Coordinates of C-alpha atoms (C1' of nucleotides) in Angstrom, one line a residue:
Chain A
M926 CA 0.1 -0.2 0.0
S927 CA 3.0 2.6 0.8
D928 CA 4.5 1.8 -2.3
R929 CA 1.5 2.5 -4.1
V930 CA 0.8 5.5 -2.1
R931 CA 4.3 6.9 -3.1
D932 CA 4.2 6.0 -7.0
E933 CA 0.9 7.6 -7.6
G934 CA 2.4 10.8 -6.2
N935 CA -0.1 12.8 -3.1
S936 CA -3.2 13.4 -5.4
D937 CA -5.4 11.1 -3.8
F938 CA -4.3 8.8 -1.1
Y939 CA -6.4 10.1 1.6
A940 CA -9.6 8.7 -0.8
R941 CA -7.5 5.4 -1.6
L942 CA -7.4 4.3 1.6
G943 CA -10.4 5.9 2.7
V944 CA -10.2 8.6 4.9
E945 CA -9.9 12.3 5.1
P946 CA -7.6 14.6 5.9
M947 CA -8.2 16.9 8.5
G948 CA -8.5 20.2 6.6
K949 CA -9.9 23.7 7.5
E950 CA -12.7 22.3 9.7
G951 CA -10.6 21.6 13.1
R952 CA -12.2 20.8 16.2
T953 CA -13.7 23.8 18.0
H954 CA -15.0 22.1 22.0
F955 CA -13.3 20.0 23.3
S956 CA -16.0 17.0 25.0
N957 CA -15.0 18.1 28.9
E958 CA -16.6 22.0 26.7
L959 CA -20.2 20.4 26.0
T960 CA -22.5 21.8 28.3
P961 CA -26.4 22.5 28.5
E962 CA -25.1 26.2 28.5
I963 CA -24.1 25.9 25.0
A964 CA -27.1 24.2 23.6
G965 CA -27.9 24.9 20.1
K966 CA -24.4 25.5 19.2
D967 CA -22.8 24.4 16.3
V968 CA -19.7 22.6 16.9
V969 CA -16.8 20.1 15.5
L970 CA -16.0 17.3 18.2
V971 CA -12.1 15.7 16.9
G972 CA -11.1 12.3 18.4
W973 CA -11.6 8.3 18.9
V974 CA -14.3 6.0 18.7
H975 CA -14.3 5.1 22.2
I976 CA -17.7 3.2 21.8
L977 CA -20.4 2.5 19.5
R978 CA -23.5 2.0 20.5
D979 CA -25.4 0.4 17.4
K980 CA -28.9 -0.1 17.9
G981 CA -29.5 -0.4 14.2
K982 CA -32.0 3.0 13.1
L983 CA -30.2 4.4 16.4
K984 CA -26.6 4.7 17.3
F985 CA -24.7 5.9 20.1
L986 CA -20.9 6.6 19.2
I987 CA -19.2 7.7 22.0
L988 CA -16.1 10.2 21.3
R989 CA -13.2 9.8 22.8
D990 CA -10.8 13.0 23.0
E991 CA -7.7 14.6 25.4
H992 CA -10.1 16.0 28.0
G993 CA -12.9 13.3 28.6
T994 CA -16.0 11.6 26.3
A995 CA -19.4 12.9 24.1
Q996 CA -21.8 11.1 23.9
V997 CA -22.8 11.3 19.8
T998 CA -26.4 10.4 19.2
I999 CA -27.2 9.3 15.3
S1000 CA -30.9 8.8 14.6
Q1001 CA -31.4 7.6 11.3
D1002 CA -34.3 9.8 10.5
K1003 CA -32.7 13.0 12.4
V1004 CA -29.2 12.6 10.3
P1005 CA -28.0 13.0 6.3
P1006 CA -28.2 9.5 4.9
D1007 CA -24.5 9.8 4.0
V1008 CA -23.8 10.4 8.0
F1009 CA -26.1 7.2 8.8
T1010 CA -24.1 5.1 6.5
V1011 CA -20.5 6.3 7.7
S1012 CA -21.5 5.6 11.4
G1013 CA -22.1 2.1 11.0
Q1014 CA -19.0 1.4 9.5
L1015 CA -16.7 2.8 12.3
K1016 CA -14.4 0.5 14.5
P1017 CA -13.0 0.7 17.6
E1018 CA -10.4 3.8 18.2
S1019 CA -11.1 5.1 14.9
V1020 CA -10.3 8.6 14.3
V1021 CA -13.7 10.6 13.5
A1022 CA -14.3 14.4 13.2
V1023 CA -17.8 15.1 14.3
K1024 CA -19.9 18.1 13.2
G1025 CA -23.3 18.3 14.6
R1026 CA -25.1 20.7 17.1
V1027 CA -25.2 20.4 21.0
V1028 CA -28.9 19.2 21.8
K1029 CA -29.9 19.2 25.6
A1030 CA -30.5 15.7 27.0
G1031 CA -31.7 14.5 30.1
Q1032 CA -30.6 11.0 29.7
V1033 CA -26.5 11.9 29.1
E1034 CA -24.7 12.6 31.9
R1035 CA -23.4 15.6 30.6
G1036 CA -26.9 16.6 30.1
V1037 CA -26.1 17.3 26.3
E1038 CA -25.5 15.1 23.1
V1039 CA -24.4 15.9 19.6
V1040 CA -26.6 15.3 16.3
P1041 CA -24.2 15.2 13.7
T1042 CA -24.8 16.8 10.5
R1043 CA -21.1 15.3 9.4
I1044 CA -18.9 12.7 10.4
R1045 CA -15.3 12.5 8.9
L1046 CA -13.3 9.1 8.9
I1047 CA -9.9 11.0 10.1
N1048 CA -7.7 7.6 10.5
T1049 CA -9.1 3.6 10.5
A1050 CA -8.3 1.3 13.4
E1051 CA -7.8 -2.6 12.7
R1052 CA -8.5 -5.0 15.5
L1053 CA -7.1 -3.7 18.9
P1054 CA -4.6 -6.1 21.1
I1055 CA -5.9 -4.5 24.2
D1056 CA -8.9 -3.6 25.1
V1057 CA -9.1 0.4 25.6
V1058 CA -12.5 0.8 27.9
E1059 CA -11.3 -0.8 31.1
G1060 CA -13.7 -2.9 33.1
K1061 CA -14.1 -5.9 30.5
V1062 CA -11.3 -7.9 31.4
D1063 CA -8.1 -7.7 33.6
I1064 CA -4.6 -7.6 31.5
D1065 CA -1.7 -8.3 32.7
L1066 CA 1.0 -6.0 33.5
E1067 CA 3.4 -7.3 30.9
T1068 CA 0.6 -7.3 27.7
R1069 CA -0.3 -3.6 29.1
L1070 CA 3.1 -2.7 28.3
N1071 CA 3.6 -4.7 25.6
N1072 CA 0.5 -2.1 24.4
R1073 CA 1.4 0.4 26.0
I1074 CA 0.7 3.4 23.6
L1075 CA -2.8 1.9 23.4
D1076 CA -2.9 0.8 27.1
L1077 CA -1.7 4.7 27.8
R1078 CA -5.1 6.2 26.3
K1079 CA -7.0 4.9 28.4
P1080 CA -8.8 7.5 30.3
R1081 CA -7.1 6.3 34.2
V1082 CA -4.1 5.2 32.2
N1083 CA -3.8 8.6 31.0
A1084 CA -4.7 10.4 33.7
I1085 CA -1.4 9.0 35.8
F1086 CA 0.6 11.1 33.9
H1087 CA -1.1 13.7 34.1
V1088 CA -1.2 13.7 37.9
Q1089 CA 2.7 13.0 37.4
H1090 CA 2.9 16.2 35.1
C1091 CA 0.9 18.4 38.1
L1092 CA 3.2 17.3 40.5
V1093 CA 6.7 18.1 38.9
K1094 CA 5.4 21.5 37.8
W1095 CA 4.5 22.6 40.8
A1096 CA 7.6 21.2 42.7
R1097 CA 9.8 23.3 39.8
E1098 CA 7.7 26.1 40.2
Y1099 CA 8.2 26.1 43.8
L1100 CA 12.1 25.9 43.7
V1101 CA 12.0 28.6 41.1
K1102 CA 10.1 30.8 43.2
N1103 CA 12.5 30.0 45.7
A1104 CA 15.4 31.0 43.4
F1105 CA 16.4 27.5 42.0
I1106 CA 17.4 27.6 38.6
E1107 CA 17.6 24.6 36.0
I1108 CA 20.5 23.1 35.6
H1109 CA 21.4 20.0 32.6
T1110 CA 24.2 17.6 33.8
P1111 CA 25.7 15.0 31.5
K1112 CA 24.3 11.7 31.4
L1113 CA 27.9 10.3 30.1
V1114 CA 30.1 10.0 32.8
A1115 CA 33.3 8.5 33.5
E1116 CA 33.0 7.1 36.9
A1117 CA 30.3 5.9 39.6
T1118 CA 29.0 8.4 42.0
E1119 CA 28.3 5.9 45.1
G1120 CA 30.0 3.1 44.5
G1121 CA 26.4 1.2 45.2
A1122 CA 24.4 0.9 42.4
N1123 CA 25.8 -0.7 39.0
L1124 CA 26.9 1.3 35.5
F1125 CA 25.4 0.2 32.5
E1126 CA 28.5 1.1 30.2
V1127 CA 28.9 2.4 27.2
K1128 CA 31.2 2.9 24.1
Y1129 CA 32.6 6.1 24.1
F1130 CA 34.7 6.3 20.8
E1131 CA 38.3 4.1 22.1
R1132 CA 36.9 4.4 26.1
K1133 CA 34.5 3.3 27.9
A1134 CA 31.5 5.7 29.5
Y1135 CA 29.1 4.7 32.0
L1136 CA 25.4 6.3 32.3
A1137 CA 25.1 8.6 35.3
Q1138 CA 23.2 6.6 38.2
S1139 CA 22.6 10.3 39.6
P1140 CA 23.5 13.8 38.6
Q1141 CA 24.5 14.2 42.1
F1142 CA 28.4 15.5 41.9
Y1143 CA 27.8 17.9 39.4
K1144 CA 24.3 19.0 40.7
Q1145 CA 26.8 19.6 43.9
L1146 CA 29.3 21.1 41.5
M1147 CA 27.6 23.5 40.2
L1148 CA 26.8 25.1 43.3
L1149 CA 30.7 25.4 44.0
A1150 CA 30.5 27.2 40.4
G1151 CA 28.6 29.9 41.7
F1152 CA 24.7 28.5 41.5
G1153 CA 23.3 29.2 44.9
R1154 CA 20.7 27.0 44.0
V1155 CA 20.3 24.6 41.7
Y1156 CA 17.3 21.7 40.6
E1157 CA 17.3 19.1 37.3
V1158 CA 15.0 16.7 36.4
G1159 CA 16.0 13.9 34.4
P1160 CA 16.7 10.3 33.5
V1161 CA 19.2 8.4 35.7
F1162 CA 19.9 4.8 34.8
R1163 CA 21.1 1.9 37.2
A1164 CA 22.2 -1.5 36.1
E1165 CA 20.5 -4.0 38.9
K1166 CA 18.7 -6.5 38.1
H1167 CA 16.1 -6.7 39.9
N1168 CA 13.1 -7.4 39.2
T1169 CA 10.3 -6.0 42.0
R1170 CA 7.3 -3.8 41.5
R1171 CA 9.8 -0.6 43.2
H1172 CA 12.3 -0.7 40.2
V1173 CA 13.0 0.3 37.0
N1174 CA 16.6 0.6 35.2
E1175 CA 15.7 4.2 34.0
Y1176 CA 13.5 6.8 35.8
T1177 CA 13.4 10.3 36.5
S1178 CA 15.5 11.5 39.4
F1179 CA 14.1 15.3 40.6
D1180 CA 17.4 16.4 42.6
F1181 CA 17.9 19.5 44.6
E1182 CA 21.2 21.3 45.9
M1183 CA 21.2 24.2 47.8
A1184 CA 24.6 26.2 49.2
W1185 CA 24.8 27.9 52.5
I1186 CA 22.8 25.3 54.2
S1187 CA 23.2 25.6 58.5
G1188 CA 22.2 22.2 58.2
V1189 CA 20.3 19.3 56.9
E1190 CA 17.5 20.7 58.7
D1191 CA 16.9 23.1 55.8
V1192 CA 17.4 20.6 53.3
M1193 CA 14.2 18.8 54.5
N1194 CA 12.4 22.2 55.4
M1195 CA 12.9 23.3 51.9
E1196 CA 11.4 19.6 50.5
E1197 CA 8.6 19.4 53.0
R1198 CA 7.5 23.0 51.6
M1199 CA 8.1 21.9 48.1
L1200 CA 5.4 18.7 48.3
E1201 CA 3.1 21.0 49.9
Y1202 CA 3.1 23.1 47.7
A1203 CA 3.1 20.6 44.9
F1204 CA 0.2 18.5 46.3
K1205 CA -1.7 21.4 46.8
Q1206 CA -2.0 22.2 43.7
T1207 CA -2.5 19.5 42.3
I1208 CA -5.3 19.0 44.2
K1209 CA -6.9 21.8 42.5
E1210 CA -5.5 21.1 39.5
A1211 CA -5.8 17.4 38.4
S1212 CA -9.1 17.2 40.3
A1213 CA -10.8 15.4 37.7
E1214 CA -7.5 13.4 37.2
L1215 CA -7.6 12.0 40.4
E1216 CA -11.4 11.6 40.8
L1217 CA -10.8 9.4 37.6
V1218 CA -7.3 7.5 39.5
G1219 CA -10.3 7.3 42.3
V1220 CA -7.7 8.9 44.7
K1221 CA -8.5 11.6 47.2
L1222 CA -5.8 13.6 47.8
Q1223 CA -4.5 15.5 50.9
T1224 CA -2.5 17.9 51.4
P1225 CA 0.0 16.4 53.9
K1226 CA 0.7 19.1 57.1
V1227 CA 4.0 20.4 57.4
P1228 CA 6.3 20.2 59.4
F1229 CA 7.1 16.4 58.6
K1230 CA 7.4 14.2 61.5
R1231 CA 10.9 13.5 62.0
I1232 CA 12.4 9.8 63.7
K1233 CA 16.4 9.4 64.2
H1234 CA 17.2 6.1 62.0
A1235 CA 18.0 4.4 65.7
E1236 CA 14.3 5.2 66.7
A1237 CA 12.9 3.7 63.3
I1238 CA 15.0 0.5 64.4
D1239 CA 13.0 0.4 67.5
L1240 CA 10.0 1.2 66.5
V1241 CA 10.9 -2.0 64.3
N1242 CA 12.3 -4.1 66.5
E1243 CA 9.2 -3.8 68.5
T1244 CA 6.9 -5.8 66.2
G1245 CA 9.4 -8.6 66.9
M1246 CA 11.8 -7.6 64.4
H1247 CA 15.9 -8.1 65.4
L1248 CA 17.3 -5.5 64.0
S1249 CA 21.4 -3.2 65.2
Y1250 CA 21.6 -0.1 64.7
E1251 CA 24.0 -0.4 61.5
D1252 CA 21.0 -1.6 59.6
D1253 CA 19.4 -0.5 57.2
L1254 CA 15.7 -0.6 56.9
D1255 CA 15.0 -3.2 54.3
P1256 CA 11.5 -2.7 52.7
E1257 CA 9.5 -5.3 55.3
C1258 CA 10.8 -2.4 57.7
E1259 CA 9.6 0.3 55.3
R1260 CA 6.2 -1.9 55.2
I1261 CA 6.1 -2.1 58.9
L1262 CA 6.7 1.4 59.4
G1263 CA 5.1 2.3 56.8
E1264 CA 1.7 1.0 59.0
I1265 CA 3.0 2.3 62.3
F1266 CA 3.5 6.0 61.6
P1267 CA -0.1 6.7 60.5
E1268 CA -1.1 5.7 64.0
K1269 CA 1.8 6.7 66.0
Y1270 CA 2.0 10.0 64.1
G1271 CA -1.2 10.6 62.2
T1272 CA 0.4 11.1 59.0
D1273 CA 1.9 9.2 55.9
M1274 CA 5.0 11.3 55.4
V1275 CA 7.8 10.5 57.6
F1276 CA 11.5 11.7 57.4
I1277 CA 13.7 9.5 58.9
T1278 CA 17.2 11.3 60.1
H1279 CA 20.8 10.6 61.3
Y1280 CA 21.3 7.1 59.1
P1281 CA 24.9 5.7 60.1
L1282 CA 28.0 6.3 58.8
G1283 CA 28.2 2.8 57.0
L1284 CA 25.0 3.3 55.0
R1285 CA 25.5 6.7 53.2
P1286 CA 27.5 7.8 50.7
A1287 CA 30.8 9.3 51.2
Y1288 CA 29.8 12.3 50.5
T1289 CA 27.0 13.0 53.2
M1290 CA 28.4 15.2 56.2
P1291 CA 29.5 12.8 59.3
S1292 CA 27.2 14.2 62.5
L1293 CA 28.7 15.9 65.0
T1294 CA 26.1 15.3 67.9
D1295 CA 25.0 11.6 66.5
E1296 CA 28.3 9.6 66.8
G1297 CA 28.8 8.0 63.7
K1298 CA 25.6 9.0 61.9
T1299 CA 25.4 10.8 59.0
E1300 CA 23.2 14.6 58.6
S1301 CA 21.4 13.1 56.1
F1302 CA 17.3 11.7 55.8
D1303 CA 15.5 9.5 53.3
L1304 CA 11.6 10.8 53.0
T1305 CA 8.9 7.5 53.5
Y1306 CA 5.9 8.2 52.3
K1307 CA 3.1 5.4 52.8
G1308 CA 6.0 2.8 53.7
M1309 CA 8.0 3.4 50.7
E1310 CA 11.2 5.9 50.4
I1311 CA 11.0 8.2 48.4
T1312 CA 13.6 10.7 48.7
T1313 CA 17.3 10.7 49.9
G1314 CA 19.2 13.7 50.7
G1315 CA 21.6 15.1 53.3
Q1316 CA 24.3 17.5 54.0
R1317 CA 26.9 17.4 51.7
I1318 CA 30.7 18.0 52.7
H1319 CA 32.3 21.1 51.8
L1320 CA 35.8 19.9 53.4
Y1321 CA 38.0 19.2 51.2
D1322 CA 40.3 17.3 53.8
L1323 CA 37.2 15.8 55.1
L1324 CA 35.4 14.3 51.7
V1325 CA 39.3 13.3 51.2
E1326 CA 39.3 10.9 54.3
R1327 CA 35.6 9.8 53.7
F1328 CA 36.4 8.6 50.5
K1329 CA 39.2 6.5 51.5
A1330 CA 37.3 5.1 54.5
K1331 CA 34.7 4.2 51.9
G1332 CA 37.6 2.7 49.8
F1333 CA 37.7 4.7 47.0
D1334 CA 40.7 6.4 45.2
P1335 CA 40.6 10.1 45.4
A1336 CA 42.6 10.2 42.2
H1337 CA 40.1 8.2 40.6
F1338 CA 37.5 11.3 41.3
A1339 CA 39.8 14.6 41.2
F1340 CA 36.8 16.1 39.1
Y1341 CA 35.2 16.2 41.7
L1342 CA 37.5 16.6 44.2
D1343 CA 39.3 19.3 43.6
P1344 CA 36.9 22.2 43.3
F1345 CA 36.5 22.0 47.3
K1346 CA 40.0 22.7 47.5
Y1347 CA 38.8 26.5 46.1
G1348 CA 36.3 27.2 49.2
A1349 CA 33.8 24.9 48.9
P1350 CA 30.1 26.7 50.6
P1351 CA 28.2 24.5 52.7
H1352 CA 25.6 22.9 50.8
G1353 CA 23.1 19.9 50.8
G1354 CA 20.2 18.4 48.7
L1355 CA 18.5 15.7 47.3
G1356 CA 17.1 13.3 45.1
L1357 CA 13.5 12.4 44.8
G1358 CA 12.2 9.7 42.3
V1359 CA 9.6 11.1 40.4
E1360 CA 7.4 7.9 39.5
R1361 CA 8.0 6.2 43.0
L1362 CA 6.5 9.8 44.3
T1363 CA 3.9 9.0 41.5
M1364 CA 2.9 5.7 42.5
Q1365 CA 2.5 6.5 46.6
T1366 CA 0.2 9.5 45.6
L1367 CA -1.8 7.2 43.4
G1368 CA -2.1 4.3 45.4
I1369 CA -0.3 2.5 42.5
E1370 CA 0.9 -1.3 43.2
N1371 CA 4.0 -1.4 40.8
V1372 CA 6.4 1.3 39.7
R1373 CA 6.3 0.7 35.9
E1374 CA 2.6 1.3 36.1
A1375 CA 3.4 5.1 36.8
T1376 CA 6.5 5.0 34.4
L1377 CA 5.5 5.7 30.8
L1378 CA 7.8 3.7 29.2
P1379 CA 9.4 1.1 31.8
R1380 CA 12.2 0.1 31.3
D1381 CA 13.0 -2.8 33.3
R1382 CA 15.1 -6.4 33.4
D1383 CA 14.3 -7.1 29.9
R1384 CA 12.4 -4.3 28.9
L1385 CA 14.1 -2.4 26.3
T1386 CA 10.6 -1.4 23.8
P1387 CA 8.2 0.3 23.4
Chain B
rG1098 C1' 24.0 -13.4 41.6
rC1099 C1' 20.5 -15.7 44.9
rC1100 C1' 15.1 -17.9 45.5
rC1101 C1' 9.4 -18.7 44.0
rC1102 C1' 5.5 -19.2 40.6
rU1103 C1' 4.0 -19.3 35.5
rG1104 C1' 3.2 -21.1 29.9
rU1105 C1' -4.3 -22.7 26.7
rA1106 C1' -7.8 -18.2 21.0
rG1107 C1' -6.5 -10.6 20.6
rU1108 C1' -7.3 -10.5 25.9
rG1109 C1' -8.3 -12.5 30.3
rU1110 C1' -9.6 -16.9 32.6
rA1111 C1' -12.0 -22.7 33.7
rG1112 C1' -9.5 -28.0 32.8
rU1113 C1' -3.7 -29.4 34.5
rC1114 C1' -2.8 -32.8 41.4
rC1115 C1' -5.9 -38.3 40.1
rG1116 C1' -4.2 -39.0 31.7
rG1117 C1' -9.9 -41.0 28.9
rU1118 C1' -16.2 -37.9 29.8
rC1119 C1' -12.2 -31.7 26.2
rU1120 C1' -14.7 -32.9 19.1
rA1121 C1' -11.0 -28.0 25.2
rG1122 C1' -15.7 -24.5 28.7
rC1123 C1' -16.7 -19.4 30.0
rA1124 C1' -16.1 -14.4 29.7
rU1125 C1' -14.5 -10.1 26.9
rA1126 C1' -13.0 -8.7 22.0
rG1127 C1' -13.8 -9.5 16.2
rG1128 C1' -17.1 -11.0 11.4
rC1129 C1' -22.6 -11.9 10.4
rG1130 C1' -27.5 -10.7 11.3
rA1131 C1' -31.6 -8.5 14.3
rC1132 C1' -33.2 -3.7 17.9
rU1133 C1' -35.1 3.9 17.5
rG1134 C1' -33.0 6.4 23.9
rU1135 C1' -28.4 3.1 24.5
rC1136 C1' -24.8 4.4 28.6
rA1137 C1' -19.5 -2.2 29.6
rC1138 C1' -26.3 -1.7 25.5
rU1139 C1' -29.4 -6.7 24.6
rC1140 C1' -30.2 -10.7 21.9
rG1141 C1' -29.4 -14.3 18.0
rU1142 C1' -24.8 -16.7 14.7
rC1143 C1' -20.4 -17.5 13.1
rU1144 C1' -14.8 -17.0 13.5
rA1145 C1' -10.6 -17.9 16.6
rA1146 C1' -6.0 -21.5 21.2
rC1147 C1' -3.2 -25.8 24.1
rC1148 C1' 5.0 -22.4 23.8
rC1149 C1' 8.5 -25.9 21.0
rG1150 C1' 11.3 -30.5 20.5
rG1151 C1' 11.2 -35.2 22.5
rG1152 C1' 9.9 -39.3 25.6
rU1153 C1' 6.1 -42.8 28.4
rU1154 C1' 1.5 -44.7 27.1
rC1155 C1' -4.0 -48.3 23.4
rA1156 C1' -5.0 -43.1 24.8
rA1157 C1' -1.3 -36.5 26.8
rA1158 C1' -3.6 -29.6 27.2
rU1159 C1' -2.7 -32.7 31.5
rC1160 C1' 2.5 -37.3 33.3
rC1161 C1' 8.6 -37.5 32.4
rC1162 C1' 12.9 -35.2 30.2
rG1163 C1' 14.9 -30.9 27.4
rG1164 C1' 14.4 -26.4 24.9
rC1165 C1' 12.4 -21.4 25.2
rG1166 C1' 9.3 -17.4 26.9
rG1167 C1' 6.6 -14.7 30.9
rG1168 C1' 5.6 -13.0 36.5
rG1169 C1' 7.4 -11.9 40.9
rG1170 C1' 10.0 -12.1 45.4
rC1171 C1' 15.8 -10.6 47.5
rG1172 C1' 20.1 -8.5 47.7
rC1173 C1' 20.6 -2.7 46.2
rC1174 C1' 18.1 1.2 45.7
rA1175 C1' 14.2 6.4 44.3

RNA sequence: GCCCCUGUAGUGUAGUCCGGUCUAGCAUAGGCGACUGUCACUCGUCUAACCCGGGUUCAAAUCCCGGCGGGGGCGCCA
């Protein structure tokens, strides 16, 4: 077919394929703009055939666009014959442009329906590999992800990413209002930043390079470069062969870093106020999407509860676990704490602070008040870690000492360490997992559902 | 790296333990037909599947062996 199209030029390929170009008669209204107030008006709707309830001489076409659905009612004795004919040929997910009059209709939820004077088929759709209409059969996540583009058309799935957009947008705006500037750091790097997570190796001409596991070093260096407050929202890569509902191999990290802080408390203050603002604005702006997903979102109260790592260990041990103060809080502990926090503190947003030195990266500021601990924190939300942050070491000698203590050769990190010789400001910051924030906010079970196009253990497409 | 589970129509499942009644059931999707107020429309009808290879057996979706595929968990982390 494509060869024929080429060979015969552009004269008439729309007609030959049985479709029409968009033309000049474009959309005048979105589905959600159809209200009883505009009854009597002529409109053009453009979108997909969501459902066609064909009752013979009477057909109900549910048209879906970016903002919802609207009913087009095609009654044989009220529409032109050609409109009636075309309507009978529509398939699920056909693309159509419907011109017609808005008519009040008490039977319809929206209060109005459209009586068409013209229906143009803009594009055809083959039999669907998965249903776009939800609620008929449960589809495995695997199958959904294999057909992710169609899957994302489902209003409920689409709404997840509208909410994500809002959360990020308003968090960003909060930072911008607080004198942060957005930076863009390299994703191709020469060395690991934290040792822990494995790196993806890539060919860099005649050398090896890696995909960045975090913008950590660069955002710190930008403070040393004289930008007082910076943030970046970008991809990070983890070459871990994990296969869990909380992990993917590429995710979006929302990072910020701020100079001239008195201590880690300044970073936590910034984050809690940023999230408070982002939640508040999202609840306002994405109310329709939140309702679609079925989530009644509350703005978390500031200040968030803070407890020390050692206290968290105590709380977990009270439930019968046997952890030492040097142990990390594994997913089971996080789950337990996720149940304890709401009962005990009436909140599901809790900072866990003062992690032991052994559990934190080399650049983390040791604590003066708590021997062997760090000026660091995690933010847990509904029993899952969504942020890691802390005060960073700005003193060159101490930084080198800590790198050595972690078993890193400072010579390999000269590009990072050397600038600290020349007057680095005290600073701190954090990294927030955008998809994890989304999944916890919306009560989603698997982070892949909160990831547009997930990259996991064996998924590289779509 | 370690551990557990699992492959049946486009999709989701029943059947597998205890081989025959499976000519493989159901739902949804799809084709065709009927229906002028549906709203996951309804009704009728048709199409469509046992991951691959080998073995055991009179007989294999079912048992055994090998291969391939899929899902989840742990460690690590956001």
